[in-house]
Structures are given as structure tokens and as C-alpha cells.
CSV table of C-alpha atoms and ligand atoms in Angstrom, one decimal:
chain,number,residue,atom,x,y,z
A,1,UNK,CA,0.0,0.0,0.0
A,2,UNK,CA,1.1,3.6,-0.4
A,3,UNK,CA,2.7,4.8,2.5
A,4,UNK,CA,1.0,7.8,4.4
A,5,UNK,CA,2.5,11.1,4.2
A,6,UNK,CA,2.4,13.4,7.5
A,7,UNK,CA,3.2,17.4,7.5
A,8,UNK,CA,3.8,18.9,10.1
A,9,UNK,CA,3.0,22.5,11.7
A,10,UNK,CA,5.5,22.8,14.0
A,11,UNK,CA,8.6,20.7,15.1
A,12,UNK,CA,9.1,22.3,18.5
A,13,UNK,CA,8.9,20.0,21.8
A,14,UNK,CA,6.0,17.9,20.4
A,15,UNK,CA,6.7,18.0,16.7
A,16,UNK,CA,10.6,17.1,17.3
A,17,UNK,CA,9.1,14.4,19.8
A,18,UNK,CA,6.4,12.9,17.0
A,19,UNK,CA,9.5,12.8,14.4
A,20,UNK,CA,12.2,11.3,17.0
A,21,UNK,CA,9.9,8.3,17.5
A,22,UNK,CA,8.2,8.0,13.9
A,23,UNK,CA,11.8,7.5,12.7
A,24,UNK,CA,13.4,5.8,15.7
A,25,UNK,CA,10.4,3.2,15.4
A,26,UNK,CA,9.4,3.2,11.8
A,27,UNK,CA,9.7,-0.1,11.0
A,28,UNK,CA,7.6,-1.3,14.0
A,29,UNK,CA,5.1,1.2,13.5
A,30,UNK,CA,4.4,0.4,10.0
A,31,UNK,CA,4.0,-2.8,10.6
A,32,UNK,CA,1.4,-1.9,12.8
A,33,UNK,CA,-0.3,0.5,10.6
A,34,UNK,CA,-0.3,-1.6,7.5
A,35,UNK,CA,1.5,1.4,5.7
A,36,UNK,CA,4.1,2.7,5.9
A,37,UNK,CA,4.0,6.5,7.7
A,38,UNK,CA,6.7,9.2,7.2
A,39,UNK,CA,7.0,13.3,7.5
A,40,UNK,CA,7.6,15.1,4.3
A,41,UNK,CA,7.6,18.0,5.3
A,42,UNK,CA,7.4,20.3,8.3
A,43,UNK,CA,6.4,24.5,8.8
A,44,UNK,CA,8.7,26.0,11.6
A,45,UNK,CA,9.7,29.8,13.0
A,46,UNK,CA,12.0,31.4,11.1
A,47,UNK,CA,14.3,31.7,14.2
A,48,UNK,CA,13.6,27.9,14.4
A,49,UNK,CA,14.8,26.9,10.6
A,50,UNK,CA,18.5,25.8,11.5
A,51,UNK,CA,17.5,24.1,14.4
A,52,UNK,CA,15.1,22.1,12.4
A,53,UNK,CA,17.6,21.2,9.7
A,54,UNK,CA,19.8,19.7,12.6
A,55,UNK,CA,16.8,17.8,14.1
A,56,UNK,CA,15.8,16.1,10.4
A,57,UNK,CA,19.0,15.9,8.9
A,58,UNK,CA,17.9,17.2,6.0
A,59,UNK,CA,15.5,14.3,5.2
A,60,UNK,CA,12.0,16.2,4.8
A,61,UNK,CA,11.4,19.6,2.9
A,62,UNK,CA,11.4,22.7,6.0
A,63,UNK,CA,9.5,25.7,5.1
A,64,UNK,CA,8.1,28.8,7.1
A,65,UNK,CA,5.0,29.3,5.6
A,66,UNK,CA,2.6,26.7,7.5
A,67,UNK,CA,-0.1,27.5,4.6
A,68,UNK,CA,2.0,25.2,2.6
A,69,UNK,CA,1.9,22.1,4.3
A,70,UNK,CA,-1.8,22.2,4.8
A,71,UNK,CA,-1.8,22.8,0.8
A,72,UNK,CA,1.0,20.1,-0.1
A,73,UNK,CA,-0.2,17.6,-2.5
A,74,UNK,CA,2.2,15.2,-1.0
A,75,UNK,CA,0.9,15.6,2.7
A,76,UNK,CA,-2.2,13.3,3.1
A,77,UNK,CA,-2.4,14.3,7.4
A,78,UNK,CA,-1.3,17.6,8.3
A,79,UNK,CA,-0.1,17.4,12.4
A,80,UNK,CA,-0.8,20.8,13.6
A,81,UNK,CA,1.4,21.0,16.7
A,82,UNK,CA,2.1,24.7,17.0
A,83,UNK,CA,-0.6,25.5,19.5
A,84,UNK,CA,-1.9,28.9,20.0
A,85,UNK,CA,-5.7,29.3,18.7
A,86,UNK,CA,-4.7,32.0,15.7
A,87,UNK,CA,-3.3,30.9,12.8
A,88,UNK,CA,-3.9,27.3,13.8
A,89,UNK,CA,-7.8,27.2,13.5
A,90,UNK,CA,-7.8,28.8,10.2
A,91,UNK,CA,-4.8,26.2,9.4
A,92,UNK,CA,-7.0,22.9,10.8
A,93,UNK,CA,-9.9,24.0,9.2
A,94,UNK,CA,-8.2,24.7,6.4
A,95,UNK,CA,-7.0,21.3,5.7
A,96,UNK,CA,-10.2,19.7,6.9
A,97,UNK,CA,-11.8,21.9,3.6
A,98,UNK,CA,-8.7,20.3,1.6
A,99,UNK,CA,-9.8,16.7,2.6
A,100,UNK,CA,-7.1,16.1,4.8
A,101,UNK,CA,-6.8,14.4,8.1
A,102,UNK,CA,-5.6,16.2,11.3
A,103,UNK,CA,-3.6,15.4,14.1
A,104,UNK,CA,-3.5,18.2,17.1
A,105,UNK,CA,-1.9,18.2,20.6
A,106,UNK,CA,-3.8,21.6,21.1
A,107,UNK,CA,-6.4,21.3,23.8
A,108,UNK,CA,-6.8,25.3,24.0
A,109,UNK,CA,-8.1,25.1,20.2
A,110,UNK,CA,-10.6,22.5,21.1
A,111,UNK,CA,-11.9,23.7,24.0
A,112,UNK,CA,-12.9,26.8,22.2
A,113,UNK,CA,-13.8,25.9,19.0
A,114,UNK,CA,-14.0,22.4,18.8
A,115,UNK,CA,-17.7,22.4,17.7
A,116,UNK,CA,-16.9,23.9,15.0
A,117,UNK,CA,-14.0,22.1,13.9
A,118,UNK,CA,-15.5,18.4,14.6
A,119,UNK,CA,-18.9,19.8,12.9
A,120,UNK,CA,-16.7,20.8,9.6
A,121,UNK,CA,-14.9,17.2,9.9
A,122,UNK,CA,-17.9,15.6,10.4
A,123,UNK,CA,-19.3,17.5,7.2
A,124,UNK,CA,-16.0,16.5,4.6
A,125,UNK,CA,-15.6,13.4,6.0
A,126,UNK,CA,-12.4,13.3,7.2
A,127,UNK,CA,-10.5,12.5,11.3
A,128,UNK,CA,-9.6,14.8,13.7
A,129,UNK,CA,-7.7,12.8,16.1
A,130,UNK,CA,-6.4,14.3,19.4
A,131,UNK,CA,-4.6,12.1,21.8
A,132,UNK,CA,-1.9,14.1,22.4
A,133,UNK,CA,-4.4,17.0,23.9
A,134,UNK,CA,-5.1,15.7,27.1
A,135,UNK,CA,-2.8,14.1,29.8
A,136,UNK,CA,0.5,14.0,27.1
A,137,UNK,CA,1.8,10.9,26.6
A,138,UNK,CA,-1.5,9.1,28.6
A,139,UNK,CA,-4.0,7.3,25.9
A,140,UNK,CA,-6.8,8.8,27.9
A,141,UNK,CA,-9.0,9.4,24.5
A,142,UNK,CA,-8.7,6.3,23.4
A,143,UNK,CA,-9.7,4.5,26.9
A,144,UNK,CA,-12.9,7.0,27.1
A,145,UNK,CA,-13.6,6.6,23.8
A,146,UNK,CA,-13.2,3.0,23.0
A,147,UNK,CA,-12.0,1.0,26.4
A,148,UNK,CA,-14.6,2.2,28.4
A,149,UNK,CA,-17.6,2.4,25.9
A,150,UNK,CA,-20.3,0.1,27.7
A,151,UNK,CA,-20.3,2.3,30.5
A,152,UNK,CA,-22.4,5.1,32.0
A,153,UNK,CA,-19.4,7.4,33.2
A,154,UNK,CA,-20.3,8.6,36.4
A,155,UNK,CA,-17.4,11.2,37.2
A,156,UNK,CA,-13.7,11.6,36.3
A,157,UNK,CA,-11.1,13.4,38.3
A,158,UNK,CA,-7.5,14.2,37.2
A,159,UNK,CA,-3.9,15.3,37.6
A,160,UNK,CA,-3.6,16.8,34.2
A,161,UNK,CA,-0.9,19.6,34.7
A,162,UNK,CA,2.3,18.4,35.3
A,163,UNK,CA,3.6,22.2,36.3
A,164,UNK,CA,0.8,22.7,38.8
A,165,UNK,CA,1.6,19.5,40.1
A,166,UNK,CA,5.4,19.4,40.2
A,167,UNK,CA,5.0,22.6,42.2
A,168,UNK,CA,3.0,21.3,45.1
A,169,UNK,CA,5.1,18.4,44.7
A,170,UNK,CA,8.3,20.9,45.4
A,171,UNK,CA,6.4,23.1,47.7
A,172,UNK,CA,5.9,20.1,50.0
A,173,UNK,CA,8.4,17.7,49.4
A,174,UNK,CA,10.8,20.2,49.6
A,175,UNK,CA,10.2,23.4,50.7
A,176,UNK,CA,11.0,25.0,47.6
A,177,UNK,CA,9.2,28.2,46.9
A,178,UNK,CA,6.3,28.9,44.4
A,179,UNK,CA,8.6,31.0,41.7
A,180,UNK,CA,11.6,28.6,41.9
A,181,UNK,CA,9.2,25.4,41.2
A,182,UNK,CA,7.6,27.3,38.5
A,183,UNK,CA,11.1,28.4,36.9
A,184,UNK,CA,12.9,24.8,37.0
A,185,UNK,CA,9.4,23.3,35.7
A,186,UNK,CA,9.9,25.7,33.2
A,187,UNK,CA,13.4,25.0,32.4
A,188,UNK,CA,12.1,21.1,32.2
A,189,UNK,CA,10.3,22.1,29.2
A,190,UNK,CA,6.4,21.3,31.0
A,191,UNK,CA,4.9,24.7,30.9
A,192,UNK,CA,3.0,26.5,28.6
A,193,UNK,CA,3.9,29.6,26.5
A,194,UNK,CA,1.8,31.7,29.3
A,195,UNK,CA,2.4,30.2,32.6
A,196,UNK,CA,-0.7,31.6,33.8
A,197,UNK,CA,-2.4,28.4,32.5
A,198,UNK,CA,-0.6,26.3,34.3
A,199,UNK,CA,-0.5,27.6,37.6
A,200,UNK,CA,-4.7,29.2,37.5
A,201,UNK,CA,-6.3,25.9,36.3
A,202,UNK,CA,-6.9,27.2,32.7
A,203,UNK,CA,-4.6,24.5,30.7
A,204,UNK,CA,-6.1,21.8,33.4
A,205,UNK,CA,-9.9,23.4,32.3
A,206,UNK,CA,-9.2,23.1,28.3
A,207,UNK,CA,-8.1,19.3,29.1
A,208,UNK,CA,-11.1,18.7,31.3
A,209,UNK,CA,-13.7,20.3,28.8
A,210,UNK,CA,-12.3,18.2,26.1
A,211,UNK,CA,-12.9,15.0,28.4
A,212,UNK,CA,-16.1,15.9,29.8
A,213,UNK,CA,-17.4,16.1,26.1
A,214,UNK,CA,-16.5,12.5,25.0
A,215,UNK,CA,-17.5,11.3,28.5
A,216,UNK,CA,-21.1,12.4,28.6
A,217,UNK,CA,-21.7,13.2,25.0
A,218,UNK,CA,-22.0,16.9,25.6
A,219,UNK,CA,-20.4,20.0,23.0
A,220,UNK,CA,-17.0,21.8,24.8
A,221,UNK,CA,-18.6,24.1,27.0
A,222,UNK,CA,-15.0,25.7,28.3
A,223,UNK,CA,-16.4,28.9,28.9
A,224,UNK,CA,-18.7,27.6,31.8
A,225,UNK,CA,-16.2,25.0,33.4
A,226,UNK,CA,-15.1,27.1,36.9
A,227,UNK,CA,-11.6,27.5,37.3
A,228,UNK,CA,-9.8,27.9,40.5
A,229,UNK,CA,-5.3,27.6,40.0
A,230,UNK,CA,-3.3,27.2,42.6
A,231,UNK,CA,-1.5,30.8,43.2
A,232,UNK,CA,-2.8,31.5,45.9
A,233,UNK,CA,-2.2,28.1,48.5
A,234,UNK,CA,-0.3,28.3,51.1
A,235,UNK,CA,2.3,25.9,52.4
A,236,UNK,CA,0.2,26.2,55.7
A,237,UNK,CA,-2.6,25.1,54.4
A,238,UNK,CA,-0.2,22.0,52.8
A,239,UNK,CA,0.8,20.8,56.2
A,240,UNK,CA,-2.4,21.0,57.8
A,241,UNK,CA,-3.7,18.9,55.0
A,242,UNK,CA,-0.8,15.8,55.4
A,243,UNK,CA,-2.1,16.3,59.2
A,244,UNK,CA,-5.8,15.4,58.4
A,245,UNK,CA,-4.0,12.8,56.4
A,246,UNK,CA,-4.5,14.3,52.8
A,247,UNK,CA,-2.9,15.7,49.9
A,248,UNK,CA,-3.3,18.9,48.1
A,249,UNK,CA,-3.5,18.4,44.1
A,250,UNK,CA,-4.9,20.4,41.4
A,251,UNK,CA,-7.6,18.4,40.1
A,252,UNK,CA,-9.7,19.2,37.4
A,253,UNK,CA,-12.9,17.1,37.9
A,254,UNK,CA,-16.4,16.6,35.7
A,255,UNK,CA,-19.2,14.4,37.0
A,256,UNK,CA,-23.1,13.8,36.2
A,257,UNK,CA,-25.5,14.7,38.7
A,258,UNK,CA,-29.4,14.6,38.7
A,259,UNK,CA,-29.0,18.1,38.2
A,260,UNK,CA,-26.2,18.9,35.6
A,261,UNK,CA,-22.5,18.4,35.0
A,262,UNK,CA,-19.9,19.5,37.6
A,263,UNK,CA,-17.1,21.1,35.6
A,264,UNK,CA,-14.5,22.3,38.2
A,265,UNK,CA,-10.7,22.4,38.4
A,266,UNK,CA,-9.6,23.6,41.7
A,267,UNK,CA,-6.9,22.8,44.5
A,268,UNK,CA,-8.0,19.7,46.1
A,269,UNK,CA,-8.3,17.7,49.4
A,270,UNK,CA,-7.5,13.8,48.6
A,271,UNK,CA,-7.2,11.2,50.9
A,272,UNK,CA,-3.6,10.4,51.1
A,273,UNK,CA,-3.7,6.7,50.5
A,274,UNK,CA,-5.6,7.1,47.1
A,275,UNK,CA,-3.1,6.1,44.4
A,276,UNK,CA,-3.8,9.6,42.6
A,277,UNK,CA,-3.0,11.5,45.9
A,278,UNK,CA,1.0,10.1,45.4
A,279,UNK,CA,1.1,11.0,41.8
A,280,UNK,CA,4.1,13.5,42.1
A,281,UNK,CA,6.4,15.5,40.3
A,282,UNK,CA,5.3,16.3,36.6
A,283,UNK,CA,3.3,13.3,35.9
A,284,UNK,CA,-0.3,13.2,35.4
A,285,UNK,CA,-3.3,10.6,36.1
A,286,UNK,CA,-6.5,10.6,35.4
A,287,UNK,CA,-9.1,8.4,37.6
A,288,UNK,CA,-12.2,7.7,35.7
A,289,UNK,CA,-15.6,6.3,37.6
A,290,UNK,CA,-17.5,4.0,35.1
A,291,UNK,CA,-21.0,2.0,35.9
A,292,UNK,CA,-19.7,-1.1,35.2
A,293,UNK,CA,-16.4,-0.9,35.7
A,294,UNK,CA,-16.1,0.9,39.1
A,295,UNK,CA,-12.9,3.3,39.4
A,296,UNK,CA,-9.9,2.9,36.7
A,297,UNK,CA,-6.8,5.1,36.8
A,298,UNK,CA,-4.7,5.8,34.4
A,299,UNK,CA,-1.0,7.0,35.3
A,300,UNK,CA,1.5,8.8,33.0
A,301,UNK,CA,4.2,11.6,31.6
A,302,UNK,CA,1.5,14.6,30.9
A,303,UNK,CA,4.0,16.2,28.8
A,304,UNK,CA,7.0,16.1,27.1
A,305,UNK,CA,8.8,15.5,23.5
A,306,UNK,CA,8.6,11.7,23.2
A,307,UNK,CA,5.8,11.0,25.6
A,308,UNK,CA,3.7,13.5,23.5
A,309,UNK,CA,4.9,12.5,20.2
A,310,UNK,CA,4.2,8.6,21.4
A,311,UNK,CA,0.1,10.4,21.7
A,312,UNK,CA,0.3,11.7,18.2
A,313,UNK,CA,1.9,8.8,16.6
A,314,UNK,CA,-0.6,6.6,17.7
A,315,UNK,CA,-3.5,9.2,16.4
A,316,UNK,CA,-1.4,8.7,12.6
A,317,UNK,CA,-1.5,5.0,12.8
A,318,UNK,CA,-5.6,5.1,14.5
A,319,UNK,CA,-6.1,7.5,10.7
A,320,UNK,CA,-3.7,5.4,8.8
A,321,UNK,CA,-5.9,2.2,9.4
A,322,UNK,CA,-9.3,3.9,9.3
A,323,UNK,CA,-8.7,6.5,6.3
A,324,UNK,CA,-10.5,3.8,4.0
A,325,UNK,CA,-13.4,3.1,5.9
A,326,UNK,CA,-16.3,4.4,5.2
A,327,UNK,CA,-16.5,7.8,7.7
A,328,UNK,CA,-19.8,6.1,9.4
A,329,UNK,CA,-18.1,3.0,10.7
A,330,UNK,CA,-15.2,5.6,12.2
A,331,UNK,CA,-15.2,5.9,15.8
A,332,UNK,CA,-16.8,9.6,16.3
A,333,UNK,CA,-14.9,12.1,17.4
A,334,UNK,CA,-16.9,12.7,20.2
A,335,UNK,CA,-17.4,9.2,21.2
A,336,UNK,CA,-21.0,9.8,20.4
A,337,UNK,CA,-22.7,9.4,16.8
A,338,UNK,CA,-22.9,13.6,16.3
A,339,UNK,CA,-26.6,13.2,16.2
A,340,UNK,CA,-26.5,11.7,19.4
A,341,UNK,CA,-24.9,14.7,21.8
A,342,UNK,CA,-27.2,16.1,25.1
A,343,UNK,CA,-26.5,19.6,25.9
A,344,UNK,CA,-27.0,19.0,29.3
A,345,UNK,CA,-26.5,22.1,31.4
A,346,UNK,CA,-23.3,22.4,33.3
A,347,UNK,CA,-23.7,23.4,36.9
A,348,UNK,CA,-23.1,26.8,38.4
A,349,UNK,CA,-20.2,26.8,40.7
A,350,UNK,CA,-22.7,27.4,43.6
A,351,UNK,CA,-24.4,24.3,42.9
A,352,UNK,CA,-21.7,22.0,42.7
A,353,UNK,CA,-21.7,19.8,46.0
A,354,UNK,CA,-18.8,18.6,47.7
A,355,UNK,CA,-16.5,18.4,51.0
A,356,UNK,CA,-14.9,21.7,52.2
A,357,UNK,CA,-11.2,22.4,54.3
A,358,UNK,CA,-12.0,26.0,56.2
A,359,UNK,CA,-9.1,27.6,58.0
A,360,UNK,CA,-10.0,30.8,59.8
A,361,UNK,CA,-8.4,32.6,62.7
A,362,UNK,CA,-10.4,32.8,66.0
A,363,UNK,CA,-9.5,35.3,69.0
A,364,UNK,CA,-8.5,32.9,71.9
A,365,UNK,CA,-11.7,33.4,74.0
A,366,UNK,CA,-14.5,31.7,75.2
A,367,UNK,CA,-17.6,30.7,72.8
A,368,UNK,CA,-15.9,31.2,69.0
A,369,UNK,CA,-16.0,27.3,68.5
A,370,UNK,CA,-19.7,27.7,69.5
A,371,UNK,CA,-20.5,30.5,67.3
A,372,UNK,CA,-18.9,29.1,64.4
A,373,UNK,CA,-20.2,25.9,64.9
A,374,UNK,CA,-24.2,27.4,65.2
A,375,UNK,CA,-23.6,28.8,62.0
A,376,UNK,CA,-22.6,25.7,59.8
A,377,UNK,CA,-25.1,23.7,62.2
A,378,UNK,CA,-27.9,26.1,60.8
A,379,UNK,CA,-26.8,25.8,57.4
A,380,UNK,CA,-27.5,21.9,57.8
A,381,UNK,CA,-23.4,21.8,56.9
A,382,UNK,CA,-21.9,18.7,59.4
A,383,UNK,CA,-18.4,18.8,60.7
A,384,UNK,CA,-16.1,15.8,59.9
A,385,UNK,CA,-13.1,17.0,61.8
A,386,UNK,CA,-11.4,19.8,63.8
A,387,UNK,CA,-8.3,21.0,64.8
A,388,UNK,CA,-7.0,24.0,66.9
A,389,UNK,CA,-3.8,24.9,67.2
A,390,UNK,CA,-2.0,25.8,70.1
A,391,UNK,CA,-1.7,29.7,70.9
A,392,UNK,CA,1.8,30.6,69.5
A,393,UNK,CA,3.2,33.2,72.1
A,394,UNK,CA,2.5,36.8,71.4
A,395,UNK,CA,0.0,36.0,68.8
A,396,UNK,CA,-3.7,37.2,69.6
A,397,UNK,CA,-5.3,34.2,67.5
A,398,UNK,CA,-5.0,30.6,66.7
A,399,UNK,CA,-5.7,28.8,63.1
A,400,UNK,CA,-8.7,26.7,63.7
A,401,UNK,CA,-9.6,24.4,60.4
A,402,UNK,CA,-12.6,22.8,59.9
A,403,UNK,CA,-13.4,19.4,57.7
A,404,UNK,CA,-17.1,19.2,56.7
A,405,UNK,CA,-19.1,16.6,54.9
A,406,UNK,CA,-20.6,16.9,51.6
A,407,UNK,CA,-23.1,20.1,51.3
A,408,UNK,CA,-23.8,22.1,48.5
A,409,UNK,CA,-21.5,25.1,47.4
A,410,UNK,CA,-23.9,27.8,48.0
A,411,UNK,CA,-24.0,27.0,51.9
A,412,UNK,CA,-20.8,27.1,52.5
A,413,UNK,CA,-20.1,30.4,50.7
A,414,UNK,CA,-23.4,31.4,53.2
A,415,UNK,CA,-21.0,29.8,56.2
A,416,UNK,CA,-18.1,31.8,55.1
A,417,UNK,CA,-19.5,35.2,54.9
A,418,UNK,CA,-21.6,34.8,58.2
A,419,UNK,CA,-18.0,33.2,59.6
A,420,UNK,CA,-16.0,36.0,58.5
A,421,UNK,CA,-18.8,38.8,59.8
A,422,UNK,CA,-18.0,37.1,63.4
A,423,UNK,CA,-15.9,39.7,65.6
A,424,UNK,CA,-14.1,36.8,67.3
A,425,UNK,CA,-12.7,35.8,63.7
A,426,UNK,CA,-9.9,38.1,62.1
A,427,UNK,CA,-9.5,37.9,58.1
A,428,UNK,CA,-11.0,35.7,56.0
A,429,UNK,CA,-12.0,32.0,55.6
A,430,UNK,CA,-9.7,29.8,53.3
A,431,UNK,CA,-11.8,27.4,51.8
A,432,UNK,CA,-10.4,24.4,50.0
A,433,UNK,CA,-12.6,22.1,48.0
A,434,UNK,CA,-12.1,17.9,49.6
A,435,UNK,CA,-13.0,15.2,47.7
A,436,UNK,CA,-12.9,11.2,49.0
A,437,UNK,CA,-12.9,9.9,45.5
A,438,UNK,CA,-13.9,6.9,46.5
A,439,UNK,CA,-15.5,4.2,44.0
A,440,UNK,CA,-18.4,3.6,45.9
B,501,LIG,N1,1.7,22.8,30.4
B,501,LIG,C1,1.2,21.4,30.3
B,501,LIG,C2,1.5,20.8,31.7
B,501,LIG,C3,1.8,20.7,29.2
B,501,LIG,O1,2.2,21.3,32.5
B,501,LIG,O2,1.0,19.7,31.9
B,501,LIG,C4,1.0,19.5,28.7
B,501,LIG,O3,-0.2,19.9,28.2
């Protein structure tokens, strides 16, 4: 069979990671595929062009003008693994008009506008495969997709920033600060372009919107998913945690409730002797909570050259052996036949219901337990554990932190307000969302 010909848009981290192991494991891979699969041809920076030549040896054409890959007569699946949403949406959907196939690692693009880039697949017949968007190197698509198909998903909760998580990692494991976690994760090649998505939950929200979709057969809805990052915990509020016996991750977590879909990432509470509460250091997991199946987890590199590339190789193969097929017998993009999708609503933040953390600071006097405690009693909110801390000398208050049970959002932001109005309580309330993520 004629081999299949791959351009890419880009050969930074991902791209150079997608070439190493396309030509490292050609041989293998093709006899997997049934065809043989090779890059032509590749776009790149300017800045980037000698670099590139180095990286290929001179084996596939380089050009700086990414509008000619997607137009290459010799490029049958154009890789778009630039990121960025502008020029790379007028790029996919350009190719998608030309008949071609995509490959993209870019989870910002179809969070934002992937409606309108499956619809446009969906309408010339061709894949949009996307592995390598969510949790790197992690086949997390594929196992919602395909693996877990005869189940009802019930919720999914994951690790899927490896900066965010490498910096509570550092923070607690060894007391290194915020900025200098950030920096070497930085150096390491994990962040994005803008840090900011890392560290407030917004690369963690695109990955979880993109998820939620294929789990519950809903359109991206990243603009209502609530995002909370993790810029503003304290390494205070770490320790007290590991004394409760939990860990503090970001998790990004979607589930189906009677009432909508939960679409939150946010600092968590975990249990310390879940597996995903030890997943340290850049690496991602992503625990998924099927009908059938009960809980699975699925551990990996989140990011990275080869682990990436290993996402976006298997996407070319997945189109290499399907480009033939008729596009109705093709696994939807979505997981759902297109005519199938709900839009269920996606819950307010306030309606979400969970467990909460509270640290406050009382006076040390008589009656502040009671008052605070009237005030989540009256709000029906139930108190799983306490702790005070001893007075430390010359200060006028202690740290009191609270563990409640599940209750809905919107009572406990009632709790905190009426809390913080006490005059025995100075400052305000940190409030940390828990979660026992167990499989029952
Ligand atoms: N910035 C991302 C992370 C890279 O830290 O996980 C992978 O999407």
C-alpha cells in the first residue's frame, strides 16, 4: 500500500518528539499500521529553521510558511502541533476543507472551537484525532472513547498539569518556593507559553472540557467550566492537609449529577492513601468512575517531547488504518454518533456539592467554636473533623480548620460570609474544596 504522508506544523517539543519516534520506530510502527507513515515536510519559526535542519538531517522539505503544508499535495495528514488558537484554527480547518486528516496536541483550540472544527470534519468526512491534547503521553482518548464504551461514566477526576503538580510536589516535598518550582518546571520544558495556564487551572480546564465532552456526549462548554489555579495556597494550608492525612493536588474534575454536570478544576483535598493522591512531580493521572467498571486510573508523563509525540503517533496510525473506511463506521470524534450529543447544562459553581477544608483565625476566648459551629449547624453543613492549634506566644489568634461533609457550594459560601462577619474571627476564611474519590 502507499505509504502515508504526514506534514507537520511545527517541530518544536511535540513535533521534534512525533519525528524522533516516527523515525526511531518506523519499522515497527508500519508494521502496525499496515503502511508505511513518514513526515515530508514540516512549517517551523524562522528563528527555528536551522534548528530544524539539525533535528531532520535534512531528510523532509522545511518551510516557514505553514499554509503550505496544509496545501502540499504530498501531505495526506497535516499534524498541527504549534498551539496557540490563531493561525492554527484557520490552518486545521483549512485542511479539513482540503480533505485532509488532522492530528492536534492543542487542547486550548478544542476547547474553544472544537464544535466547530468536529462539525466541519464531520461535514468533509475526514478524522480529527487528538490524543496528544489531554494528559500527554496518557491514551486517555482512546480509553474514554473505546475501552470504556459500555459504561455510564459517572465522574472523572485528574492530575492533568504536570507544572501545577510538580509545584505542590516541590512546595511540599521540599520546601522549595512557588517562583523557583515554576522556573525549573519551566526549564524542564512542561509549561506553557503563558504560565498563567498552568498555575490558575486554565490548561487543566481546556483538558477537562475536552474529556467531559467524550464522557457524557456533551459540545466543549470551556467557557462555563469554573476555574480555581493554585497561586494562591499556602504551604500552611499543605501541612495542615498531610495532618488530616491528605494531599493537596490540582484536580480538574467533571461528573453527572441529577441536576447537571460538575465542571470544576480547583486545589484539592485527597485522601492520602488514594493512588492519585501520590502522583508526584510532573506526571499526570486521570481516575475515571464507570457504571460497570467501578474506578480505573490511568498513570502517566503529561507532557513532554517523546511521551507527547508517542500520543500523536498513535493518532497517525488510529487514521492510517481507518482513512479507507467508510466515515460512518469511524469511531466519532466525540465518542457519540454527532446526532447523538445532550447539551446537558453544566452546573453553576454554587451548585456544585462537595466536601470543604475552612481555615479561619479565632481570637483565643470563650464561645468562637460555638458560634462558628451554630452557623454551619444552621446551614445543615456537618463537621467531619477539627483542629485548633496551640496559641503561639504573642499572637492574639490561633488557626482553627474545619473538615465538613458533603453540602452544596452555595452553603458554604453562606457559612463563610456569616463566619468572617464574626468579631471573634480576624481575616477571611480559606476554603479548600475535599473530595474522598472513593469508588463507591
Ligand atoms: N503545560 C502542560 C502541563 C503541558 O504542564 O501539563 C502539557 O499539556
Amino acid at each position: 500500500m502507499k505509504p502515508i504522508r504526514v506534514g507537520l506544523l511545527g517541530l518544536g517539543i511535540v513535533g521534534g518528539g512525533t519525528y524522533a519516534v516516527l523515525e526511531r520506530n518506523r519499522e515497527e510502527i508500519s508494521r502496525r499500521a499496515g503502511r508505511e507513515i513518514f513526515v515530508t515536510m514540516a512549517a517551523v519559526r524562522a528563528v527555528d529553521l536551522e534548528r530544524a535542519r539539525e533535528k531532520t538531517a535534512g531528510r523532509i522539505a522545511l518551510t516557514t510558511d505553514p499554509a503550505q503544508v496544509v496545501n502540499a499535495p504530498d501531505v495526506d495528514i497535516v499534524a498541527e502541533l504549534m498551539g496557540g488558537i490563531h493561525p492554527a484554527k484557520e490552518l486545521v480547518l483549512q485542511a479539513i476543507q482540503q480533505g485532509k486528516h488532522v492530528v492536534t496536541a492543542n487542547k486550548a483550540l478544542l476547547a474553544l472551537h472544537g464544535n466547530e472544527i468536529f462539525q466541519a470534519a464531520h461535514e468533509r468526512g475526514v478524522m480529527v484525532a487528538f490524543e496528544a491534547a489531554v494528559a500527554g503521553g496518557i491514551p486517555i482518548i482512546k480509553m474514554l472513547r473505546e475501552g470504556l464504551t459500555a459504561n455510564r461514566i459517572e465522574w472523572i477526576a485528574g492530575i492533568i498539569n504536570g507544572t501545577s503538580n510538580y509545584i505542590l510536589t516541590s512546595m511540599r516535598d521540599r520546601g522549595v518556593s512557588f517562583e523557583a518550582a515554576l522556573k525549573e518546571a519551566q526549564a524542564l520544558g512542561y509549561a506553557e507559553a503563558d504560565p498563567t495556564f498552568d498555575i490558575e487551572g486554565i490548561d487543566a480546564a481546556h483538558k477537562l472540557t475536552i474529556m467531559a465532552a467524550i464522557a457524557f456526549g456533551i459540545p466543549m462548554q470551556f467557557d462555563r467550566a469554573y476555574t480555581e489555579g493554585i497561586s494562591r495556597l499556602t504551604s500552611k494550608d499543605i501541612r495542615y492537609a498531610e495532618e488530616f492525612g491528605y494531599r493537596i493536588k490540582l484536580l480538574g474534575i467533571t461528573r453527572r449529577t441529577t441536576r447537571g454536570i460538575e465542571l470544576r478544576v480547583h486545589p484539592t483535598l485527597i485522601p492520602q492513601k488514594r493512588l492519585i493522591a501520590n502522583v508526584d512531580g510532573v506526571m499526570n493521572a486521570v481516575l475515571v468512575k464507570g457504571d460497570a467498571v467501578g474506578a480505573t486510573l490511568y498513570y502517566g508523563a503529561g507532557a513532554g517531547a517523546e511521551p507527547t509525540g508517542s500520543s500523536v503517533v498513535a493518532d497517525l496510525v488510529d487514521i492510517t488504518r481507518m482513512a479507507t473506511a467508510d466515515p460512518g463506521n469511524r469511531v466519532p470524534h466525540l465518542a457519540f454518533q454527532p446526532d447523538q450529543m445532550h447539551d446537558d447544562v453544566v452546573l453553576p459553581v454554587a451548585d456544585i456539592e462537595t466536601s470543604y477544608y475552612l481555615r479561619m483565625q479565632a481570637f483565643d476566648r470563650p464561645g468562637v467554636l460555638a458560634d462558628v459551629t451554630r452557623i454551619l449547624a444552621d446551614l445543615d453543613i456537618s463537621i467531619e473533623a477539627m483542629l485548633q492549634r496551640e496559641p503561639v506566644a504573642g499572637e492574639e489568634h490561633v488557626d482553627v480548620i474545619m473538615l465538613t461533609h458533603q453540602t452544596l457550594e452555595r452553603q458554604i459560601d453562606r457559612a463563610i460570609a456569616a463566619i468572617e462577619a464574626l468579631d471573634s474571627i480576624s481575616g477571611q476564611v480559606t476554603r479548600i474544596r475535599l473530595e474522598l474519590l472513593g469508588s463507591a
